[in-house]
Short mmCIF file of C-alpha atoms in Angstrom, two decimals:
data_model
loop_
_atom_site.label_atom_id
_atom_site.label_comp_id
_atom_site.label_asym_id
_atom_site.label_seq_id
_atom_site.Cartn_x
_atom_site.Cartn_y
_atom_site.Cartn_z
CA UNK A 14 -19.24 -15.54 -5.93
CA UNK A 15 -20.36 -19.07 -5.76
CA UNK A 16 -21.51 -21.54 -3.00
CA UNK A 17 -21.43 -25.14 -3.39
CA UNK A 18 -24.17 -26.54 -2.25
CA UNK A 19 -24.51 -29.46 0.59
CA UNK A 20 -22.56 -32.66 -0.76
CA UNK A 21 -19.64 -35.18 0.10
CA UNK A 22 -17.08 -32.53 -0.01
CA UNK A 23 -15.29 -31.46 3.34
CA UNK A 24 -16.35 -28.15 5.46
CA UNK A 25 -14.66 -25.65 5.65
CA UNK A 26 -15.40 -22.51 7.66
CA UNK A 27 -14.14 -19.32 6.33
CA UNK A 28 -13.66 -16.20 7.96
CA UNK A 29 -13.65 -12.65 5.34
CA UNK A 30 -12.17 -10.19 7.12
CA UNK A 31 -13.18 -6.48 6.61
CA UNK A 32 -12.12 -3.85 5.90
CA UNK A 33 -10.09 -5.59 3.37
CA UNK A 34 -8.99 -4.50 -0.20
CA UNK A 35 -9.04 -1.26 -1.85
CA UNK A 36 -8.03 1.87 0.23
CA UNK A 37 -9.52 5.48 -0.98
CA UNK A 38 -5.83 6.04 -2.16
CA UNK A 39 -5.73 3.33 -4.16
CA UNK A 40 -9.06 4.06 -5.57
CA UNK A 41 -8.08 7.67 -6.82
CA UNK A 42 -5.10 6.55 -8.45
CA UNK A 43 -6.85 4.00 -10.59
CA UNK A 44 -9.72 6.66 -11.18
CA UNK A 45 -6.91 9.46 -11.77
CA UNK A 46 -5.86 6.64 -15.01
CA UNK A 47 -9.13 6.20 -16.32
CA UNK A 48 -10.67 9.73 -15.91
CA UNK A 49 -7.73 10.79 -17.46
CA UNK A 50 -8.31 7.65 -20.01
CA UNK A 51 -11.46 9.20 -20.79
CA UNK A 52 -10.60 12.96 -20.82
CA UNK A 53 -7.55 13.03 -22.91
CA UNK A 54 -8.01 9.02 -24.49
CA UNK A 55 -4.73 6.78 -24.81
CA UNK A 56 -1.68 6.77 -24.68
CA UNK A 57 -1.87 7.90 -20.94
CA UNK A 58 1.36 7.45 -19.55
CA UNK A 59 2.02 6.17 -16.04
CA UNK A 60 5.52 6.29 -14.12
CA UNK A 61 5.86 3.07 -12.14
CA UNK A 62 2.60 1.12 -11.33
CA UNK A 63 -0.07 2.81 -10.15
CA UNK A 64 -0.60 1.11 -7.52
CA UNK A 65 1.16 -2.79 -6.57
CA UNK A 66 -1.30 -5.01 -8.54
CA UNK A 67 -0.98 -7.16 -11.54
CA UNK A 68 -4.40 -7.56 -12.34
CA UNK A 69 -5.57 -3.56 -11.70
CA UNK A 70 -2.55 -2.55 -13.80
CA UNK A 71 -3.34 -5.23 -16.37
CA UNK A 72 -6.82 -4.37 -16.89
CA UNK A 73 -5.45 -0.47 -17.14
CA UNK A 74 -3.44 -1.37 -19.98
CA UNK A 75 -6.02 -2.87 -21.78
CA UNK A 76 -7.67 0.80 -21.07
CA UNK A 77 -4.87 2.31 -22.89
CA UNK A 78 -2.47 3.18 -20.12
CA UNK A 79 1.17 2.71 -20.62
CA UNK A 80 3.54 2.00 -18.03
CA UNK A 81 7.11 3.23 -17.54
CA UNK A 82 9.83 3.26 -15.40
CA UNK A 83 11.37 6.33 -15.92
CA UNK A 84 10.19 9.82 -17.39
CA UNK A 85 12.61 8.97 -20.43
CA UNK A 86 10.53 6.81 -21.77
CA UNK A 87 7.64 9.29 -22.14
CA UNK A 88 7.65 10.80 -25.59
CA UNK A 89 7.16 14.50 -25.95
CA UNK A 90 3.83 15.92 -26.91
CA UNK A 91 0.64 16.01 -24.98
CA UNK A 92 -0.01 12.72 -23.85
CA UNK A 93 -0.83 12.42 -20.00
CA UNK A 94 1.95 11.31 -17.50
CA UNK A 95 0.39 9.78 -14.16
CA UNK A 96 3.09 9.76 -11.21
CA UNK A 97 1.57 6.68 -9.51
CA UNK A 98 -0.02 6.27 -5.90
CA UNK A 99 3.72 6.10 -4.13
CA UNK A 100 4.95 9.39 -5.15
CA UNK A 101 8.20 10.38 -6.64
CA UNK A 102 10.80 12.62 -5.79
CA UNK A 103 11.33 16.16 -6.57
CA UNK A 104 13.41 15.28 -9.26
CA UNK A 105 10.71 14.05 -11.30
CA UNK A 106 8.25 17.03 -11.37
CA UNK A 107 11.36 18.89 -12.20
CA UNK A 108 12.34 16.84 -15.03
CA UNK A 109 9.04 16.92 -16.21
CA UNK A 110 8.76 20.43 -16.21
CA UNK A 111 11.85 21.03 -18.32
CA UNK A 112 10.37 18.66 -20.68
CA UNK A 113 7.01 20.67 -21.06
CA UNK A 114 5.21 17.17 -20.02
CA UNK A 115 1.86 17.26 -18.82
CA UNK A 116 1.78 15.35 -15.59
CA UNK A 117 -0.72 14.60 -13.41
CA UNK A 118 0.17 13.45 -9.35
CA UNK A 119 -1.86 10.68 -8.21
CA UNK A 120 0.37 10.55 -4.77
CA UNK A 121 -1.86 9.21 -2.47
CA UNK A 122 -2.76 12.24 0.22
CA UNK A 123 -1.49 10.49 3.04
CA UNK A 124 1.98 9.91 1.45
CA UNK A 125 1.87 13.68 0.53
CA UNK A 126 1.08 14.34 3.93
CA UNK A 127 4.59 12.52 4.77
CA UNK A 128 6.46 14.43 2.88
CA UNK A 129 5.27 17.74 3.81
CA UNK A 130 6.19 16.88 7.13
CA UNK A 131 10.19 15.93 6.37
CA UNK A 132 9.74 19.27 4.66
CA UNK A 133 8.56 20.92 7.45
CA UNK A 134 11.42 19.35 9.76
CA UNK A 135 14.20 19.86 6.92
CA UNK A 136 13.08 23.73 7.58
CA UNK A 137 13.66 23.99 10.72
CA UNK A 138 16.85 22.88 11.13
CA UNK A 139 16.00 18.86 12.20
CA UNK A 140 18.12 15.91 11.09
CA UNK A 141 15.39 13.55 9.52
CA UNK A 142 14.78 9.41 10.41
CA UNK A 143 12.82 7.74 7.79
CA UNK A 144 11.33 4.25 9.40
CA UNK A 145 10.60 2.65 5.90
CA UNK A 146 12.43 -0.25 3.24
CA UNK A 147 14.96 0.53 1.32
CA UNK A 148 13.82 0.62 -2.29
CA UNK A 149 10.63 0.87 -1.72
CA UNK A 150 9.13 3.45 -4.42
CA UNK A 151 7.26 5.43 -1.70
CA UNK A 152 10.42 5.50 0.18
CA UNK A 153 12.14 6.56 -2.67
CA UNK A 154 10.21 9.19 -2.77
CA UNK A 155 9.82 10.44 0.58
CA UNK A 156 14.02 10.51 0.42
CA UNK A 157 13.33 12.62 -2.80
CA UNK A 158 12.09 15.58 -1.49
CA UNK A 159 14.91 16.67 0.49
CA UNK A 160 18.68 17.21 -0.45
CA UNK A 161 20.92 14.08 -0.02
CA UNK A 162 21.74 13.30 3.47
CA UNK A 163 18.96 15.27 5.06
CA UNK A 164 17.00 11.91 6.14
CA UNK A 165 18.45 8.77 7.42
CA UNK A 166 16.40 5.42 7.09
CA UNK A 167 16.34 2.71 9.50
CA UNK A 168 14.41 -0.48 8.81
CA UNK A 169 15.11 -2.03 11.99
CA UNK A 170 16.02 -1.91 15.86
CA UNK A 171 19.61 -3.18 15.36
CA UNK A 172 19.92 -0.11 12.76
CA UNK A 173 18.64 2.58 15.29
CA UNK A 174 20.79 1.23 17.93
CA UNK A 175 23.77 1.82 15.56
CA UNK A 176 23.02 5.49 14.51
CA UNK A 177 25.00 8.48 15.69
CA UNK A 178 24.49 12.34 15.71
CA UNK A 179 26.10 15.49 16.58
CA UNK A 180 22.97 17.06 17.98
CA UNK A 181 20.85 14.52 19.50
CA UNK A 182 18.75 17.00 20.49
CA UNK A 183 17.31 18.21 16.96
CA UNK A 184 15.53 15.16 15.26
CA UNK A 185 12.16 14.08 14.40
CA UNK A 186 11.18 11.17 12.46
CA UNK A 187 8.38 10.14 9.65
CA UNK A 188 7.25 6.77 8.55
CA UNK A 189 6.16 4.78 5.47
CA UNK A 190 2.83 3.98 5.74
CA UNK A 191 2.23 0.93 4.93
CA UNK A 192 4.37 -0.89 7.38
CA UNK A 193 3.61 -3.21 10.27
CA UNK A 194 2.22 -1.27 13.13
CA UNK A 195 3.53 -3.79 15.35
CA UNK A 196 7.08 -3.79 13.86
CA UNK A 197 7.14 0.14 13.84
CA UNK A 198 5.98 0.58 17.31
CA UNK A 199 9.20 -1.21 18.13
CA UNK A 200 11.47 0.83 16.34
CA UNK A 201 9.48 3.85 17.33
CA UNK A 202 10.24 2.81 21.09
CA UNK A 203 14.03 2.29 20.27
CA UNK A 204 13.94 5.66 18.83
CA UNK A 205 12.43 8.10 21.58
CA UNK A 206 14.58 6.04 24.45
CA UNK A 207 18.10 6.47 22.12
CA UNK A 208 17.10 10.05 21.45
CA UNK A 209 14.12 11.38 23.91
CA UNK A 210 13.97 14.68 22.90
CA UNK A 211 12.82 13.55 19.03
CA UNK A 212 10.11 15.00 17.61
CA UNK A 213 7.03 12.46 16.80
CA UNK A 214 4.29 12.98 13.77
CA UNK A 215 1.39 14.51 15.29
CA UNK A 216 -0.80 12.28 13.56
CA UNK A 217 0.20 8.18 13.10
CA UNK A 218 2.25 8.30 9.70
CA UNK A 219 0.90 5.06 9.13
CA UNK A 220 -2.30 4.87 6.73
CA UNK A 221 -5.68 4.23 8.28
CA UNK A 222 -6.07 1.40 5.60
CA UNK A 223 -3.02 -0.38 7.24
CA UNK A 224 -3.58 0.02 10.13
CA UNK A 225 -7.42 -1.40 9.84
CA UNK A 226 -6.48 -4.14 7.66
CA UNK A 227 -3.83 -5.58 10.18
CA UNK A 228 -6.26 -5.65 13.23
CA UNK A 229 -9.07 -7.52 11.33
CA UNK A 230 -6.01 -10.27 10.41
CA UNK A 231 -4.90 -10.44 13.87
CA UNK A 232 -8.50 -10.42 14.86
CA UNK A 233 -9.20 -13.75 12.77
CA UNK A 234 -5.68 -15.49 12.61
CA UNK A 235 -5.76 -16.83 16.06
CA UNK A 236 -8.73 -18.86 15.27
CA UNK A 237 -8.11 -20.45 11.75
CA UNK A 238 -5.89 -22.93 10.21
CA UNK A 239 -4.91 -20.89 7.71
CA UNK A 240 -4.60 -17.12 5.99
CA UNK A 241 -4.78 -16.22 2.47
CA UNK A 242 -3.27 -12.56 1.57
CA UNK A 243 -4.97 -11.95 -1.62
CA UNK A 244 -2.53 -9.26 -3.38
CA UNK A 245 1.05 -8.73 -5.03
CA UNK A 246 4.64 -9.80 -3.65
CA UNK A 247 5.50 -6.37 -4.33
CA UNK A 248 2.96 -4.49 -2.14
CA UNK A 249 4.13 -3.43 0.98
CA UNK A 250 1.51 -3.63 3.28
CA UNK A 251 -0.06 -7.25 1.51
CA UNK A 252 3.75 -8.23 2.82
CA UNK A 253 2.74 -6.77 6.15
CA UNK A 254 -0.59 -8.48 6.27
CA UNK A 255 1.02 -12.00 5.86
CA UNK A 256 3.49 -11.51 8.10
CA UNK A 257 1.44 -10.44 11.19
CA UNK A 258 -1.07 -13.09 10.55
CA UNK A 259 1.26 -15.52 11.11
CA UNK A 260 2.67 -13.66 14.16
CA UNK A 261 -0.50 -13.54 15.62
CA UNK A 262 -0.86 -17.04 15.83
CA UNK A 263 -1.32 -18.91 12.64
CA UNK A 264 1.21 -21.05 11.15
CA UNK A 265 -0.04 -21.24 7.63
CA UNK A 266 -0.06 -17.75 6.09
CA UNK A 267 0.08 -17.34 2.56
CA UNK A 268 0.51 -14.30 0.28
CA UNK A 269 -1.44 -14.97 -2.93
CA UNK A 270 -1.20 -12.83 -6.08
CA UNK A 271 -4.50 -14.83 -7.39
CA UNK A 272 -6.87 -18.08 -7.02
CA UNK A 273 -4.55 -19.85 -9.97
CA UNK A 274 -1.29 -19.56 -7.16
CA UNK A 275 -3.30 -21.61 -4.60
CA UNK A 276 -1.07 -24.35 -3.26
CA UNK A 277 -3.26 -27.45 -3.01
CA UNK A 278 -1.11 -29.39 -1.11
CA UNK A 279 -0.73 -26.80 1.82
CA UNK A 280 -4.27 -25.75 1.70
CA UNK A 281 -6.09 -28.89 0.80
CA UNK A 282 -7.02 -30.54 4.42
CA UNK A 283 -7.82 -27.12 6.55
CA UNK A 284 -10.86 -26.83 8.25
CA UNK A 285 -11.10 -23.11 9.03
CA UNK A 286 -9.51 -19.99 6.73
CA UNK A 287 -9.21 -16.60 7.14
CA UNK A 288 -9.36 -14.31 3.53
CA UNK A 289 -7.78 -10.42 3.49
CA UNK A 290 -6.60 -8.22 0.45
CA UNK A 291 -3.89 -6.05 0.52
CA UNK A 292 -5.03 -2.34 -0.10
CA UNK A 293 -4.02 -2.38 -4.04
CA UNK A 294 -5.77 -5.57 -4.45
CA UNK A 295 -9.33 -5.70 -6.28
CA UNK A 296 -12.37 -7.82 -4.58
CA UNK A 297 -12.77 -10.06 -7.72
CA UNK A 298 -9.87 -11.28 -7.04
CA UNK A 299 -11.11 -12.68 -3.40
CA UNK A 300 -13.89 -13.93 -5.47
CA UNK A 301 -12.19 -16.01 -7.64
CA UNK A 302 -10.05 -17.22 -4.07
CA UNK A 303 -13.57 -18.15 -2.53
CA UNK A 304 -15.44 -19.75 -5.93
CA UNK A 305 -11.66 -21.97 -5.85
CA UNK A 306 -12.22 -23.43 -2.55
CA UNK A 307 -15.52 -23.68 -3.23
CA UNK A 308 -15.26 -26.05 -6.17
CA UNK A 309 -13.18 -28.42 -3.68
CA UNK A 310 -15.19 -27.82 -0.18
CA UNK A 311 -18.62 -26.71 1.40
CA UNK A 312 -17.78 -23.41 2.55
CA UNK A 313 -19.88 -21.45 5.07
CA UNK A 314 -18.54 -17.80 4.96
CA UNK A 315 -18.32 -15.53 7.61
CA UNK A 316 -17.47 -11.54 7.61
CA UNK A 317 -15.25 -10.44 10.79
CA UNK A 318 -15.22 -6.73 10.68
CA UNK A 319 -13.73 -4.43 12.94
CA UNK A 320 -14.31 -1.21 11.82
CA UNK A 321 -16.07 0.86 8.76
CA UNK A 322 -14.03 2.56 6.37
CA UNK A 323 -15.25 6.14 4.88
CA UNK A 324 -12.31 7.91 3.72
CA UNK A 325 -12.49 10.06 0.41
CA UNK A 326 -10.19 11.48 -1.32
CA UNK A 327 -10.85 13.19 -4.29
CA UNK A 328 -9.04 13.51 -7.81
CA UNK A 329 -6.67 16.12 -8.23
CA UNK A 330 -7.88 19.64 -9.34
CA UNK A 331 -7.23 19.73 -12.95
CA UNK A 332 -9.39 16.53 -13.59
CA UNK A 333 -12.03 17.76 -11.40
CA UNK A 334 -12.03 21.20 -13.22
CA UNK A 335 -11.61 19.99 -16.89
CA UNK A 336 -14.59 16.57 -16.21
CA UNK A 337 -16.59 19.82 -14.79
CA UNK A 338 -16.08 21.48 -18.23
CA UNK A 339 -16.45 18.48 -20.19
#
């Protein structure tokens, strides 16, 4: 990271919030690639992206990984298959398995956690609410582990306010976790006064990452000009991120995939920015979103953080056994 030194350009204050960035789910799915890179070598094989993120799943190609879509395109043999960070419905373990692939799960924990929970419901007889987004691979998943029509999604108020049961008095609900805490408490609410005898997660579905990374925006938005998401359009919770910055209070909020999508025109007269990253999203990328503004102003950066992250998770048993061996 560079600082300009004291010249003609303009100040401008900027405010890094933190935690910001990689979450420890994120980080064992890209380690999950390249131990497995290194254990087995390439062609590792990974269903979906790993995680939302050009760049990481760029640089993991250049390691050797291949991405796919669907288990089809994953020849036979011995070659790795990675299911990515978001998980994947029962159907593609089982598919897997009747192909003799050799698959490796690098769901993150706390989207496992999820969907042994709708599991746990689905066994006891409840009718299952999903708060999530349609399409969304992790909801996709989630959706995956039960039989079709066990669990309902709702994305909104509107939609809870139009659902209807025969036994309102057997349902719990589970949540994607990487959603707006703000815009989940709200359909949480609409849920337990439709139906007030629903069953609630024990522990907040939503992931700590999320969760942190939305308070430090909403910490620093009221008091800049403008925000700068660093991540993908296609991560859920760098969507999130944007959004509440701009409901807490500042009207310029920007999600940026990278430095070279800067909009000069929008961001070329602030006086005062606030910088976050998506969980997927790697720290040279913030870098690069820093040295840009520091080619055009004389920046002063300052770190806001609200809380430290130490979550762990580590890699799944079979690389931790065979690196052990190795």
């Amino acid at each position: 990271m560079t600082r300009s030194p004291t010249s003609q350009k303009p100040k401008l204050r900027i405010i890094l919030c933190a935690p910001r960035g990689f979450c420890a789910g994120v980080v064992r799915a890209i380690d999950v690639v390249e131990r497995a890179l290194q254990i087995y070598g390439p062609p590792v094989y990974v269903r979906h992206e790993i995680v939302h993120n050009k760049y990481v799943v760029e640089s993991l190609k250049a390691k050797g990984a291949v991405f796919i879509e669907e288990l089809s395109e994953a020849p036979a043999g011995s070659a790795p298959v990675i299911f990515s960070a978001h998980g994947v419905a029962k159907s593609v373990p089982e598919e897997a398995l009747a192909r003799r692939l050799f698959t490796i799960d690098a769901t993150c924990p706390l989207v496992t956690k999820v969907h042994r929970e709708a599991q746990v419901h689905f066994k006891r007889g409840r009718k299952i609410i999903l708060i999530g987004h349609a399409g969304h691979p992790e909801v996709i998943g989630t959706m995956g582990q039960l039989p079709a029509g066990a669990i309902v999604l709702v994305s909104t108020i509107e939609e809870v306010a139009a659902l209807t049961f025969e036994d309102e008095s057997n349902l719990a609900y589970v949540t994607q976790t990487t959603l707006s805490v703000d815009d989940t408490r709200g359909i949480v609410d609409s849920l337990v006064r439709r139906f007030p005898k629903i069953i609630v997660p024990a522990l907040e579905d939503i992931c700590y990452a999320t969760t942190n990374r939305q308070e430090a925006i909403k910490r620093a938005a009221p008091s800049v000009e403008a925000v700068i998401v660093v991540g993908s359009p296609n991560s859920s919770n760098s969507q999130r991120l944007a959004e509440v910055a701009q409901r807490a209070g500042c009207k310029i909020s920007r999600l940026l995939p990278s430095a070279s999508e800067i909009d000069w025109q929008m961001f070329g007269a602030i006086g005062s920015l606030a910088i976050t990253a998506g969980a997927s999203a790697p720290e040279i990328l913030v870098e690069q979103v820093i040295d840009a503004f520091a080619e055009r102003y004389d920046i002063a950066v300052e770190t806001l953080t609200t809380t430290d992250e130490t979550v762990f998770f580590p890699l799944p048993r079979a690389l931790r056994e065979k690196a052990a061996l190795g």
